Amino acid sequence: MSRMVGTVSRGIRAPIIRSGDNLAQIVTDSVLEAAAEDGFAIRDRDIVAMTEAIVARAQGNYATVDDIAWDVRAKLGGGTVGVIFPILSRNRFAVCLQGIARGAKKVVLMLSYPSDEVGNHLVSLDALDEKGVNPYSDVLTLERYRELFGYEKHPFTGVDYVEYYESLIRESGAEAEIICANDCRAILNYTKDVLHCDIHTRARTGRLLRAAGARRVFGLDEIMTAPVNGSGFNADYGLLGSNKATEDQVKLFPRDCQRLVDEIQKRLREKTGKAVEVMVYGDGAFKDPVGKIWELADPVVSPAYTAGLEGTPNELKLKYLADNDFAHLSGDDLKEAIKGEIQKKDGSLVGQMASEGTTPRRLTDLIGSLCDLTSGSGDKGTPIVFIQGYFDNYTTE
């Protein structure tokens, strides 16, 4: 009889990870212990994934407010700094903003509207329509913003981020001026020294600012790219992907992850004889249709993965085959016809109608999203995810 279970995603519990822990050993042992306890076998092309958080913690990859301030001051001069397009997040940006403000005399904070890059709304599109505001061209001062929209609070957190960010800047010892605009070049009317904090649009923003005559331009990915007084760092992503660790410290996105995933793959092969794929994952890449929040606040879903996870799905759409090519068949005849079509597929299916409707995304983004939803972000205690059957298809016995 054919195997009845397809993809299975399991959250694996692990010890609380501390700086200096041997994460390769801990992940390998946790998966093997879970398999023994829960009675499942490890197979070729199973997937082991771990959250970026435990990787960064094991690395001790942290930076303080003062570390950030030192780097901002050194790179942007310590005068008036335009800080543009930050996301609205206490976890992601509050501590970073404190460090930035401590490294400047004045911060001109420019917020995108009606929402930030990942979908956290300051105001609704309906409110913009009602007030006759054009978000593509209108630059709003804080006074004008308040006049139009009052004191809007985030529906989930209950925070007025305009007020919150302004208070953080002042409490950190800098003057604060707040504006709302969506053209990055609007900041150049206030200062020529700019720190742009957008994530996925950062290359374009930097290019536009430089072309428009900005003097010093840095992205958040260019702050904390090297150690400051012995701090952590990330040469590729800087402060992007960082999270609040304490009131005056952030955990940076992990670095040098490729060696880790390769080492775990090697250990699992030695222990089980199976070729298991391994990856590090952060935020998933999906959008909440109600809250409108796009989850991906990290610079990438996966900073490192083994070679077998490269690429995109290469799948046929079963319902297309059933409704078109084999509409005249049913029962076992239909089943065998579809199995035969799957078995003879060869090479890329890009552009073929039989693959229309399959998800056109990278494997690591799809799997990382599955992992993020499996492990959660709270107290489940499962920072390792073990996935089986992801690469199976209808013919797999």
C-alpha angles and dihedrals in degrees: 000000000000118000108266100201122076126177117005123187118195128188109222120208118226139177118274104275120231133187111284096022118144096246096179090060094042094051093046093047093045093054093046092048092048091050091051094046097044096038102237126137123231112236138188113281094020111143130232116192133177131194118257087234096070091044092054091045093052088050092049088232101170137137131192132222089256092051090053092046091052093052094045092050092048094050103035102032103247096262127097110339126189109219108193139184101004118168117247102248135126090200098045106034115012098085091041090054091051090054093046092050092047088056095053140058092220134010121206101197114202115193124195115232153249081011142355123255095276097045106267103144128223090182136351127262087240089058090052091051092048092052095042094241120157107209092194095063113009119099111201124202116213089256092052092045091053092046091053103036109014119206107337118188126205107258094227104035100030090225126137095216094193091058093039096052092044091053092048091054094049094044088053091059103259133114113250133215121174128203134165121221141135101210106083090211091067088080091066090075087067105034141350093218110083138179109192114200102188117125115204097022096045098112093055093044092053091047093051093047094051092047090051093056106265113165104211119015126179133164124220085252088065096056117088094011090140133030118282112203091337096315128143120266144178116223093196105039108016109192094350111113093020122141134200111268100170134349091279104024139067131204107228127219108274121263135208092023098153094078089053097053092045091050093050091049090051093049093049091050091051091049100041108015089234130123102235121180118228133198144168114227137190127173119358120239107241139107128237106230093207104039091032090222117146104213098214106099091142119089090242135006093233124023092188139012140160120265096260091068095060117113139024133290116282101199141146120229105242096200090053090054092045094049098040122017095030102026089127093059133077141172118008092350091059092045093052093045092053092046089052092051091051093048094053098046108120131188125340119350093199110141096014116125092224089067095047111126096026113125110272098206137110116274092237092054092050095044092043090054090051090050093048091053091046097050097037123199101262136058103321090113094216107120090155122068125197116199126191130185096017092132095041122111137191091284097055112115 
